[in-house]
Short mmCIF file of C-alpha atoms and ligand atoms in Angstrom, two decimals:
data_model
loop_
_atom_site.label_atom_id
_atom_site.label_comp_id
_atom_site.label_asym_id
_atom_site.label_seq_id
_atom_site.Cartn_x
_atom_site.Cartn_y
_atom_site.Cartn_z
CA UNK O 277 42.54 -66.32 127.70
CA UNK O 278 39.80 -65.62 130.22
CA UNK O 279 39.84 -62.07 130.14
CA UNK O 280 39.60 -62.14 125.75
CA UNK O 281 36.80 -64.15 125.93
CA UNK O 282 35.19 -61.96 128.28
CA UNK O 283 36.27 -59.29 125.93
CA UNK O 284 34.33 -61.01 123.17
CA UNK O 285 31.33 -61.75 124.86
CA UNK O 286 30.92 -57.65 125.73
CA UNK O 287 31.17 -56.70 122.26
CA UNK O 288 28.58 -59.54 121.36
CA UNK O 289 26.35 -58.03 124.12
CA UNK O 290 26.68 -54.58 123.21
CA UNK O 291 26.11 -55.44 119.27
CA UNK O 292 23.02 -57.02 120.00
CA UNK O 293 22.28 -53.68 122.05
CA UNK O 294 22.93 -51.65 118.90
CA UNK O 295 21.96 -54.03 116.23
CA UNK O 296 18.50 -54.61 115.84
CA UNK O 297 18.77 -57.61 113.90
CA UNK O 298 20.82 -59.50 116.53
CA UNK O 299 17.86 -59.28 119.35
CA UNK O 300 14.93 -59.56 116.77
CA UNK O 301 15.62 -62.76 115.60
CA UNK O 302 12.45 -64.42 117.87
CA UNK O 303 10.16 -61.81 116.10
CA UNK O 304 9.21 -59.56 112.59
CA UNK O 305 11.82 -57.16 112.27
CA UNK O 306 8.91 -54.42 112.08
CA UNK O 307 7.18 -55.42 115.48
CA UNK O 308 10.94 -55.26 116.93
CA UNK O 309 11.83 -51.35 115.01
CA UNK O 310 8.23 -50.31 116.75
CA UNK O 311 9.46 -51.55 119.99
CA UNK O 312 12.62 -49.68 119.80
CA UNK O 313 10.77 -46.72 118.73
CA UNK O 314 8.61 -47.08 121.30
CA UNK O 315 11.65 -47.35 123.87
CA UNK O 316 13.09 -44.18 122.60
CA UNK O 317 9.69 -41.71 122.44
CA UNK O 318 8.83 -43.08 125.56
CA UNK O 319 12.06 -42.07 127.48
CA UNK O 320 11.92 -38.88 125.01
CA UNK O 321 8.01 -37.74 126.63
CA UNK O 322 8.86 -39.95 129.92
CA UNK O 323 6.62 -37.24 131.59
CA UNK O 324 6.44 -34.19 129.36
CA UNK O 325 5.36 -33.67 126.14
CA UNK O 326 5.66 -34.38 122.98
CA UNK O 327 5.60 -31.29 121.65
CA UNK O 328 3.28 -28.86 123.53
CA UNK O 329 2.55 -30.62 126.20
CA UNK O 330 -1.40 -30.58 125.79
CA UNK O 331 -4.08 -32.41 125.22
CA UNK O 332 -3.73 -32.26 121.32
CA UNK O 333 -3.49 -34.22 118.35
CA UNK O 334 0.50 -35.07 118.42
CA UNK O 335 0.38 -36.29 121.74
CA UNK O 336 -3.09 -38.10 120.61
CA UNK O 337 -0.92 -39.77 117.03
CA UNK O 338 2.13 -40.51 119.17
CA UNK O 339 -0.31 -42.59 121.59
CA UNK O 340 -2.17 -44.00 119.14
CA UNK O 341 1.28 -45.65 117.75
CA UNK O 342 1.86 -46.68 121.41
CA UNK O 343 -1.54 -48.33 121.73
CA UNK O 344 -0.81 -50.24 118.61
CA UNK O 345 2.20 -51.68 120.05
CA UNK O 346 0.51 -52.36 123.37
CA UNK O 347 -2.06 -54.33 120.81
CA UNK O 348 0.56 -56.46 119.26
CA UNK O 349 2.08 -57.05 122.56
CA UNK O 350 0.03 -57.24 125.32
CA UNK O 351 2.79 -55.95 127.05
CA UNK O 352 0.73 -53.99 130.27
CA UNK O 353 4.03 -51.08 130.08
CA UNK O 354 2.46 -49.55 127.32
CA UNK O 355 -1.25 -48.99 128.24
CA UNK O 356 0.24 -48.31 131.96
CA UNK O 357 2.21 -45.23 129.94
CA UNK O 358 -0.98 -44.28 127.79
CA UNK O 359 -2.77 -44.15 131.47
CA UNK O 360 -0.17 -42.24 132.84
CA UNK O 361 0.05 -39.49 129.99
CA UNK O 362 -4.13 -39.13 129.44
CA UNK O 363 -4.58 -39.29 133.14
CA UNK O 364 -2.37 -35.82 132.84
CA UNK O 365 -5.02 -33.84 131.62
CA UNK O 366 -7.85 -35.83 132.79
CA UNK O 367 -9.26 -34.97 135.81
CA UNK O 368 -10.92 -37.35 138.37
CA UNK O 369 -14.05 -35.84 137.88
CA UNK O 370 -13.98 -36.28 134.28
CA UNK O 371 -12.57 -32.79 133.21
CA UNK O 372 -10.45 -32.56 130.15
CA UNK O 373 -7.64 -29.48 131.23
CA UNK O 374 -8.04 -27.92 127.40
CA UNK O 375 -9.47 -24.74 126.18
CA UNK O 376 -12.73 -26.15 124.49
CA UNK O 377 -13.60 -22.55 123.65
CA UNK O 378 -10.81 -22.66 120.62
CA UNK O 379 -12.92 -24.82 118.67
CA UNK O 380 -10.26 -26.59 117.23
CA UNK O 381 -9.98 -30.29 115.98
CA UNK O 382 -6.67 -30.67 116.53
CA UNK O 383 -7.72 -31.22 120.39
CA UNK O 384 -10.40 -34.27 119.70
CA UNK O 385 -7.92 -37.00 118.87
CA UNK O 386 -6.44 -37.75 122.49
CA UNK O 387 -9.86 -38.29 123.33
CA UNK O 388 -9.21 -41.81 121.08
CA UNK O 389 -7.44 -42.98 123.49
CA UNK O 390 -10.13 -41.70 126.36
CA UNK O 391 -12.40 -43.91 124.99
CA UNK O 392 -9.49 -46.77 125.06
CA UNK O 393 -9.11 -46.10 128.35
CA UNK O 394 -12.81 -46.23 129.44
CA UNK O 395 -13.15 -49.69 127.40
CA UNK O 396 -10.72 -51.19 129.60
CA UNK O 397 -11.06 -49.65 132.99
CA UNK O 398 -15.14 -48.85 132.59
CA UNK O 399 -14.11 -45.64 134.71
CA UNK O 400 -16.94 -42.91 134.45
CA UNK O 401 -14.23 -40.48 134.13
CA UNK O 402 -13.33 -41.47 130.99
CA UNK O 403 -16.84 -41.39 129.68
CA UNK O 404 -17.50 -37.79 131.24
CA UNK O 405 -14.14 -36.69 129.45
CA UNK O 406 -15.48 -37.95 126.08
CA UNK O 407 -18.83 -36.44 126.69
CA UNK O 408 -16.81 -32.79 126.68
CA UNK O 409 -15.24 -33.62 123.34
CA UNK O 410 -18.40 -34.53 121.85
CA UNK O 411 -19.86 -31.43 123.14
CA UNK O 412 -17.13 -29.66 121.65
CA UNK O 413 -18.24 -31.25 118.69
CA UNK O 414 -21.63 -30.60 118.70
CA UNK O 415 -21.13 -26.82 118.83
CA UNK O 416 -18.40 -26.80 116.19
CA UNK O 417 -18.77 -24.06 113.61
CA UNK O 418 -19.73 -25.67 110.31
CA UNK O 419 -19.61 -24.46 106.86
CA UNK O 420 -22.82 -23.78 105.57
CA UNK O 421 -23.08 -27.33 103.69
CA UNK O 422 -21.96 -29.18 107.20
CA UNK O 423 -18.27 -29.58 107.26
CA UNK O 424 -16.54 -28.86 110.43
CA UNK O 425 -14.27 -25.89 110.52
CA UNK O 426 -10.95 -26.49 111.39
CA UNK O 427 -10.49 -24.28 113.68
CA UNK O 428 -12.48 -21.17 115.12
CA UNK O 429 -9.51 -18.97 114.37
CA UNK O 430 -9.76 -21.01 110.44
CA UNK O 431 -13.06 -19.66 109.44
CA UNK O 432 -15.11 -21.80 106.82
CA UNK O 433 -12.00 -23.72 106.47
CA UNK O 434 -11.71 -27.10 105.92
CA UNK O 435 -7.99 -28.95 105.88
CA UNK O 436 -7.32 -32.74 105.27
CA UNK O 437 -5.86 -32.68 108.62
CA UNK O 438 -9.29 -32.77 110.68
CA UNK O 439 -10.84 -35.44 109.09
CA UNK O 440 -8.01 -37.62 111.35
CA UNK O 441 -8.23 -35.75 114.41
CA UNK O 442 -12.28 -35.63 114.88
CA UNK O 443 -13.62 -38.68 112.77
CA UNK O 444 -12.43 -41.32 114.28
CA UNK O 445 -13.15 -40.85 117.62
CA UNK O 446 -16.82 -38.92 116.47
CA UNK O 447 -17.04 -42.85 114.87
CA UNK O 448 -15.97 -44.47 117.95
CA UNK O 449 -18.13 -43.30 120.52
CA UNK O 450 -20.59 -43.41 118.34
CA UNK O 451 -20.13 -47.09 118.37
CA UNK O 452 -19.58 -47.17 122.00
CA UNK O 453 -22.64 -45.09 123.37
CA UNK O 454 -24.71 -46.42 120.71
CA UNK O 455 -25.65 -42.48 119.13
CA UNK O 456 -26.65 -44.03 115.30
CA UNK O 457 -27.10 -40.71 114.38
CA UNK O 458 -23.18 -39.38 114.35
CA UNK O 459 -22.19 -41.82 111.64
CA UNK O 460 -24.11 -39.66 109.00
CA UNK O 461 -22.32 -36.84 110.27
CA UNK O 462 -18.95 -38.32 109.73
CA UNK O 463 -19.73 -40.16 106.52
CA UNK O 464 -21.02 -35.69 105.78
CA UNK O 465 -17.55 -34.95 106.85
CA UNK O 466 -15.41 -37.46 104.79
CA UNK O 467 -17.98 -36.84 101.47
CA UNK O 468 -17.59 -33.16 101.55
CA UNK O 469 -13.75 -32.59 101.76
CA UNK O 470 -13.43 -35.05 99.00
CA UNK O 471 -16.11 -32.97 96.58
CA UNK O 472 -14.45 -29.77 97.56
CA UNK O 473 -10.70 -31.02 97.34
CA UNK O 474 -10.59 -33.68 95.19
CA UNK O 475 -8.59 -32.69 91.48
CA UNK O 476 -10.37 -34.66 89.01
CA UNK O 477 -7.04 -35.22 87.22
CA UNK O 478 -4.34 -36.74 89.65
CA UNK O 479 -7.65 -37.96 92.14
CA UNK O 480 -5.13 -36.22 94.80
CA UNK O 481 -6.61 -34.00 97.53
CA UNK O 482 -5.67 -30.44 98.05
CA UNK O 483 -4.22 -29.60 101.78
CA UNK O 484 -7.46 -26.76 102.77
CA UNK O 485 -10.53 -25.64 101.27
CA UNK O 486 -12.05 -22.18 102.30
CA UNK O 487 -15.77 -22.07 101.56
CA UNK O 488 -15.92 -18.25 101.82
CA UNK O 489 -12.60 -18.06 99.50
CA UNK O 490 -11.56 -14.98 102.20
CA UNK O 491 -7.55 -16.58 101.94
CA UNK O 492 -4.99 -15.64 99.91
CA UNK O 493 -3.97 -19.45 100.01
CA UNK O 494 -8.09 -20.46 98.38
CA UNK O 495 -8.31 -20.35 94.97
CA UNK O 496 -11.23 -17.49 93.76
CA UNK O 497 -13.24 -20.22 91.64
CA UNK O 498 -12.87 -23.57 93.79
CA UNK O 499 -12.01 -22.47 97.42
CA UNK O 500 -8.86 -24.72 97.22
CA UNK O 501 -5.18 -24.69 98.60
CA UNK O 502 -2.38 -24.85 95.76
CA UNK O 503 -0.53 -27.92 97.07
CA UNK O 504 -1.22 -31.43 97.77
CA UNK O 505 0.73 -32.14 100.89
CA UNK O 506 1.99 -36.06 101.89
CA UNK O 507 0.96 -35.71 105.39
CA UNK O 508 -2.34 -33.83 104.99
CA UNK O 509 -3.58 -36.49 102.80
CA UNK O 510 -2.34 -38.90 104.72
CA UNK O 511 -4.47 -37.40 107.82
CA UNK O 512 -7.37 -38.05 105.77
CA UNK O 513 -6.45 -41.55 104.76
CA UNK O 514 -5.69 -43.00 107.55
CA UNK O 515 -8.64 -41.23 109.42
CA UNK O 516 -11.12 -42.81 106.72
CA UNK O 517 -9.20 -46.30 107.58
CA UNK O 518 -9.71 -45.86 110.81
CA UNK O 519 -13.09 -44.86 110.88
CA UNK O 520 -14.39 -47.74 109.04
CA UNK O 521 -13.19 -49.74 112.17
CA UNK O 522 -16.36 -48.36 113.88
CA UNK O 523 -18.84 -47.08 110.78
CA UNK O 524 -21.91 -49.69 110.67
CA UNK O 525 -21.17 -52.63 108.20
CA UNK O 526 -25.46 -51.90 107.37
CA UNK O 527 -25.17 -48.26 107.25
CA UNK O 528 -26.31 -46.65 103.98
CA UNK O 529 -23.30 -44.06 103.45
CA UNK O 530 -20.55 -47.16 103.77
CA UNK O 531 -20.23 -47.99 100.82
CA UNK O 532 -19.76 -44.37 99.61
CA UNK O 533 -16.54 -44.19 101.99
CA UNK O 534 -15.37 -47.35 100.77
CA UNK O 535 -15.67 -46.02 97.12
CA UNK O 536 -13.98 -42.81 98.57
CA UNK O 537 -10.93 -44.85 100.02
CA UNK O 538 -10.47 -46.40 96.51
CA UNK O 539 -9.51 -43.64 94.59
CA UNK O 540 -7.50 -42.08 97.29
CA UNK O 541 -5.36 -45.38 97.24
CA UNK O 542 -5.69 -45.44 93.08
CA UNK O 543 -4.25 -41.69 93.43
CA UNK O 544 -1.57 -42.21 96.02
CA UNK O 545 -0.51 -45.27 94.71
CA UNK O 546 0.71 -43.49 91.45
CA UNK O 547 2.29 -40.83 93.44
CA UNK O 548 4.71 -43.68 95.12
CA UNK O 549 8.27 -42.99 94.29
CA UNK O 550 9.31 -45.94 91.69
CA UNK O 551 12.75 -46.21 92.88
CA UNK O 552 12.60 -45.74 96.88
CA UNK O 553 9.04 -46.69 97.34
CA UNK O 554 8.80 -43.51 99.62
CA UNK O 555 6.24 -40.21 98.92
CA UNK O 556 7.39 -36.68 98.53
CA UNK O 557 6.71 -33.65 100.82
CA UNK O 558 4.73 -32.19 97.64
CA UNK O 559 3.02 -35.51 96.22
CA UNK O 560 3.01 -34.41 92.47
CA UNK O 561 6.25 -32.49 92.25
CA UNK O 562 8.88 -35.33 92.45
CA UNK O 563 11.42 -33.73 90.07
CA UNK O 564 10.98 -30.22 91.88
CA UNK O 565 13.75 -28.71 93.20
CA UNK O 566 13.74 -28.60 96.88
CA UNK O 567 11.12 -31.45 97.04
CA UNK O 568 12.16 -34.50 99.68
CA UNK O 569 10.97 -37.64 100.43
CA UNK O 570 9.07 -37.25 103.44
CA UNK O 571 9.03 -39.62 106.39
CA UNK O 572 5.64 -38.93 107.98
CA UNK O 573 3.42 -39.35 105.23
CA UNK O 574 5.26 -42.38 103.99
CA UNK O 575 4.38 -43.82 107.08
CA UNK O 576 0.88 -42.87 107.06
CA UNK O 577 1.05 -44.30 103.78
CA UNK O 578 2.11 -47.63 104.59
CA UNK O 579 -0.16 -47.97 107.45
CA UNK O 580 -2.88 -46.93 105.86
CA UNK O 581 -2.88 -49.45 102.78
CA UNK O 582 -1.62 -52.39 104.92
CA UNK O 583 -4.80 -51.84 107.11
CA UNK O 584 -7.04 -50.96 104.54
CA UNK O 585 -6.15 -54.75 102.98
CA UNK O 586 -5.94 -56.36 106.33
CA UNK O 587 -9.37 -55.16 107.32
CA UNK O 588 -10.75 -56.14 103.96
CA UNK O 589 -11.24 -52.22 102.96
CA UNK O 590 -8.88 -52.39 100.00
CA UNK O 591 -8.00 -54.37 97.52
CA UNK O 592 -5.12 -56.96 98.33
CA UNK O 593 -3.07 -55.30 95.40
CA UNK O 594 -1.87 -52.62 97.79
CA UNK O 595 0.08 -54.42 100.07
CA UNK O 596 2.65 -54.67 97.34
CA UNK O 597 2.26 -50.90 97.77
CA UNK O 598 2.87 -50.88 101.35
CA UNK O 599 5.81 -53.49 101.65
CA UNK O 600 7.64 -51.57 99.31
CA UNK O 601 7.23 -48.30 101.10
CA UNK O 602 8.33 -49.94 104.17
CA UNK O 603 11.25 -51.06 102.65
CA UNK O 604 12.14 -47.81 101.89
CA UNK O 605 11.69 -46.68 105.10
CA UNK O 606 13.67 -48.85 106.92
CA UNK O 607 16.63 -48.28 104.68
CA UNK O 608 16.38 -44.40 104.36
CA UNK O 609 14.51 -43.22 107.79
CA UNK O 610 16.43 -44.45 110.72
CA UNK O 611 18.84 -44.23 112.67
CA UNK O 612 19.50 -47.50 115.28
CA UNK O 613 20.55 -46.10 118.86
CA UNK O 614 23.65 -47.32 120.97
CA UNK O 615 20.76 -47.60 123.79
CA UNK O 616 18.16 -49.98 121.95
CA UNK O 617 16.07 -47.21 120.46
CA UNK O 618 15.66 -45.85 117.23
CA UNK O 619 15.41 -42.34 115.74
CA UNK O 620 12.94 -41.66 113.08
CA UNK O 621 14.13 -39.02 110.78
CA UNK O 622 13.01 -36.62 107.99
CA UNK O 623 9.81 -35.60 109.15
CA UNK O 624 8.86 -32.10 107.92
CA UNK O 625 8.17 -30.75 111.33
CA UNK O 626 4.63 -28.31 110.42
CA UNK O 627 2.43 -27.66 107.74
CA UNK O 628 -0.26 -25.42 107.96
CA UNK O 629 -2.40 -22.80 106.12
CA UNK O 630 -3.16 -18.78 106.97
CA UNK O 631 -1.93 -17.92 110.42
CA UNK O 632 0.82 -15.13 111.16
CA UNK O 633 3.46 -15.46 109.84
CA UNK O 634 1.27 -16.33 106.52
CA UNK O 635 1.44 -19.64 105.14
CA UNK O 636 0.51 -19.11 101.24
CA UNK O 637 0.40 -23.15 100.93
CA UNK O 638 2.76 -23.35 97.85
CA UNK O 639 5.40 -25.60 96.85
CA UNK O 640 7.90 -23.25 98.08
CA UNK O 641 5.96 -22.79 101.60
CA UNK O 642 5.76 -26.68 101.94
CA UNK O 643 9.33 -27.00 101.46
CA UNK O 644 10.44 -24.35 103.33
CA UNK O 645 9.37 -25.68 107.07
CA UNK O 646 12.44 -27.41 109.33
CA UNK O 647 12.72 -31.15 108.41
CA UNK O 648 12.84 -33.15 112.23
CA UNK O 649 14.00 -36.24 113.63
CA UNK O 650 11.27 -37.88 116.35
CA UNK O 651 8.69 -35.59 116.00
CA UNK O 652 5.66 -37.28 117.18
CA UNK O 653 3.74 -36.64 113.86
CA UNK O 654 6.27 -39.14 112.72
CA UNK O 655 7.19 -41.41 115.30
CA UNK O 656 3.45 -42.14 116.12
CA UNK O 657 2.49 -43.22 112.36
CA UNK O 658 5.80 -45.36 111.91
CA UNK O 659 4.76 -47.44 114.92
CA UNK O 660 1.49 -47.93 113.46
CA UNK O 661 2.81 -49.03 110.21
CA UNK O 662 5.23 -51.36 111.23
CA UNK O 663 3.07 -53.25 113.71
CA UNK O 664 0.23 -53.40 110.61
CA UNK O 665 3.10 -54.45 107.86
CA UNK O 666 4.13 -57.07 110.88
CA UNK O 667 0.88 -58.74 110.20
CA UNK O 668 1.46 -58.64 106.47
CA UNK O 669 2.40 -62.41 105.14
C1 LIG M 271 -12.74 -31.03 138.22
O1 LIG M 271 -11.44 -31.13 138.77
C2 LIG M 271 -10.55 -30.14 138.31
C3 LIG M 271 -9.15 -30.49 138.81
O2 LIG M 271 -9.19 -30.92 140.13
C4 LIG M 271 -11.03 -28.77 138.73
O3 LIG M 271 -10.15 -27.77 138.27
C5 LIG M 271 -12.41 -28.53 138.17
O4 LIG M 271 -12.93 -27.32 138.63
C6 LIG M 271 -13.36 -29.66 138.53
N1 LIG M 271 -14.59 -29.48 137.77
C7 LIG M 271 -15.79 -29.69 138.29
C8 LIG M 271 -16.96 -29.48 137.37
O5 LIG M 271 -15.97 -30.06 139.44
C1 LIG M 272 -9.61 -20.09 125.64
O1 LIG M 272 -9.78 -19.76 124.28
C2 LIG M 272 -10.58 -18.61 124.08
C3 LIG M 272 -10.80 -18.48 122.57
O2 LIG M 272 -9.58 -18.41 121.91
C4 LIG M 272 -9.88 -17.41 124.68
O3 LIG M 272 -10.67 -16.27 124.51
C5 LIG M 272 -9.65 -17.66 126.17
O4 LIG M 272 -8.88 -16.61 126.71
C6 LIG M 272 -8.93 -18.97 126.39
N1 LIG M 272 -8.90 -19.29 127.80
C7 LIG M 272 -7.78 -19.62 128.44
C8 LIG M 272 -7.95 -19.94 129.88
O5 LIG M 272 -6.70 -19.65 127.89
C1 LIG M 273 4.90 -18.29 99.62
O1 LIG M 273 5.66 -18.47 100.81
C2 LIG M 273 6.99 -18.92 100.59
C3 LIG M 273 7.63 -19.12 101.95
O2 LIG M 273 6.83 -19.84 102.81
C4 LIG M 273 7.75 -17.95 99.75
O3 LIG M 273 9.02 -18.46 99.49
C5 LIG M 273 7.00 -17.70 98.45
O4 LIG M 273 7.65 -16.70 97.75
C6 LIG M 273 5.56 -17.30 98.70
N1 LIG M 273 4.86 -17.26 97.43
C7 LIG M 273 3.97 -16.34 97.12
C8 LIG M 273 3.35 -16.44 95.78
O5 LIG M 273 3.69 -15.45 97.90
#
């Protein structure tokens, strides 16, 4: 008798181990999945990595996730981790171990969480390390109307991508160190890609634009990539949400983002899959052969409008948009672990433009790349979304 109750009470234990529901009952389901996704990324880059293993944009997304949950939790684990992965590459005299001289954007977005850091520990180190990726910035190659290139080996080139890994931080210490004149640089940053990617008939944005129309990928007339890729424009998006976090409620260009942030959601809203409430890999092409519903941008997606509402950016219409793509996510995206965690799956694992091998930015290029489970280009956004849909009544 004894021993079948004990029997009982281990398969109880190790449901409530594998079953999210079981343990979540005290709080929303979606703070509980970013918990266990937390668990499992954490354990995953205990030390090393993601990816890489620099002082680059997926460690900077992945961290930003984790910061999110550290916000909703106050739990001191998580900004103890972000400590322990930035302090990595920063040095104690304020050195950042990257290779400024590449020029690329992709290696500004960690310092987001360099300027966390310094808000909470007011260590100089922090502020010297931010000082070298705004010195980075300020010698930048430009196009010749302003925009950043993307990176010094992506002449003239523009992608959606950078808008997410420079702006908000550019906006941020901005804010911080009180330098009034960055935000018309960024508001110069957002404007432009949007003139020189934006198709006038879907409102969508196109993955690159090359001013000097040297790629085989740039259209000869408008400089622009073929496709419109789910996770490139949700870079953008969620970098122009998060932006306006820091972007002076006075300032002159505001309101031109906020108008800017409109139509994207107007566009993306009509790209939403009716029946899953997901987005495709290729955002127009739904019926394409080849085409998936992609996890990362979905994410971005649903992070992106639930903020936008909650922080009084978008209209409140959208977070009928969002709930429903989180939905859809939560029944198609993961995978609950025997250990507590979670696995986030379908993530195409790169897109890019140019490069050797050649990326011609077609349908059939976009579809082509590996489809992953955890990458952090994944992992990081569905954190964010499910602690901002958490907040969602
Ligand atoms: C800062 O510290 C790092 C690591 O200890 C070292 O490599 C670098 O030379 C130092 N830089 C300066 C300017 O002292
Ligand atoms: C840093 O990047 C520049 C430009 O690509 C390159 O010439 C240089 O060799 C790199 N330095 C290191 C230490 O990798
Ligand atoms: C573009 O690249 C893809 C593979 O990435 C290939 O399948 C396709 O044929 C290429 N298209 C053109 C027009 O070169």
């Amino acid at each position: 008798m004894k021993s079948s109750w004990g029997l009982v009470g281990l398969v109880v234990l190790l449901c409530a181990g594998s079953w999210g529901p079981v343990a979540m009952a005290a709080e929303p389901q979606a703070v509980a999945l970013a918990k266990r996704m937390a668990k499992t990324s954490m354990s995953l880059w205990a030390v090393t990595g993601p990816a890489k293993d620099r002082f680059q944009y997926e460690l900077g997304v992945f961290l930003r996730g984790i910061e999110l949950v550290y916000e909703e939790t106050h739990d001191e684990k998580y900004i103890d981790y972000i400590k322990f992965k930035v302090d990595r590459f920063v040095a104690d005299n304020g050195t950042i171990n990257y290779n400024s001289s590449q020029l690329t954007l992709d290696d500004i977005l960690t310092g987001r969480l360099v300027l966390t850091l310094y808000e909470k520990t007011k260590e100089t180190k922090y502020k010297k390390a931010a000082d070298m990726l705004i010195d980075q910035l300020k010698v930048q190659p430009r196009t010749k109307e302003g925009g950043f290139w993307h990176k010094l080996i992506y002449p003239y080139q523009m992608w959606l991508d950078g808008l997410y890994m420079a702006e908000p931080f550019y906006a941020e210490y901005a804010k911080i160190f009180h330098q009034p004149s960055f935000f018309n640089d960024v508001a110069k940053q957002f404007i432009i890609m949007e003139k020189r990617s934006r198709d006038a008939k879907t409102g969508l944005l196109y993955h690159g634009y090359d001013e000097s129309r040297v790629q085989s990928w740039a259209d000869p007339k408008t400089g622009r990539s073929p496709s419109f890729w789910g996770r490139a424009v949700g870079w953008y998006f969620m970098g122009l949400v998060d932006t306006l976090d820091f972007f002076p409620v006075y300032h002159p260009k505001r309101a031109e983002l906020l108008a800017i942030l409109k139509r994207l959601a107007v566009a993306v809203e009509k790209v939403q899959d009716g029946k899953s409430g997901l987005w495709w890999q290729v955002l127009d092409k739904p019926k394409k052969k080849g085409n998936y519903l992609e996890s990362s941008a979905s994410a971005m997606f649903v992070y992106s409008y639930a903020r936008g509402v909650r922080k009084g950016y978008l209209p409140k219409k959208y977070l009928k948009t969002a709930k429903k793509g989180y939905a859809g996510i939560v029944k198609n995206f993961l995978v609950y672990t025997s250990d507590g965690g979670l696995d986030y799956t379908r993530i195409a694992s790169v897109g890019g433009l140019g490069g050797t091998p050649y990326r011609n930015g077609t349908f059939e290029y976009y579809i082509s790349e590996p489809i992953a489970t955890n990458d952090p280009k994944g992992v990081g956004p569905f954190m964010m979304a499910s602690i901002e849909i958490s907040h969602v009544k």
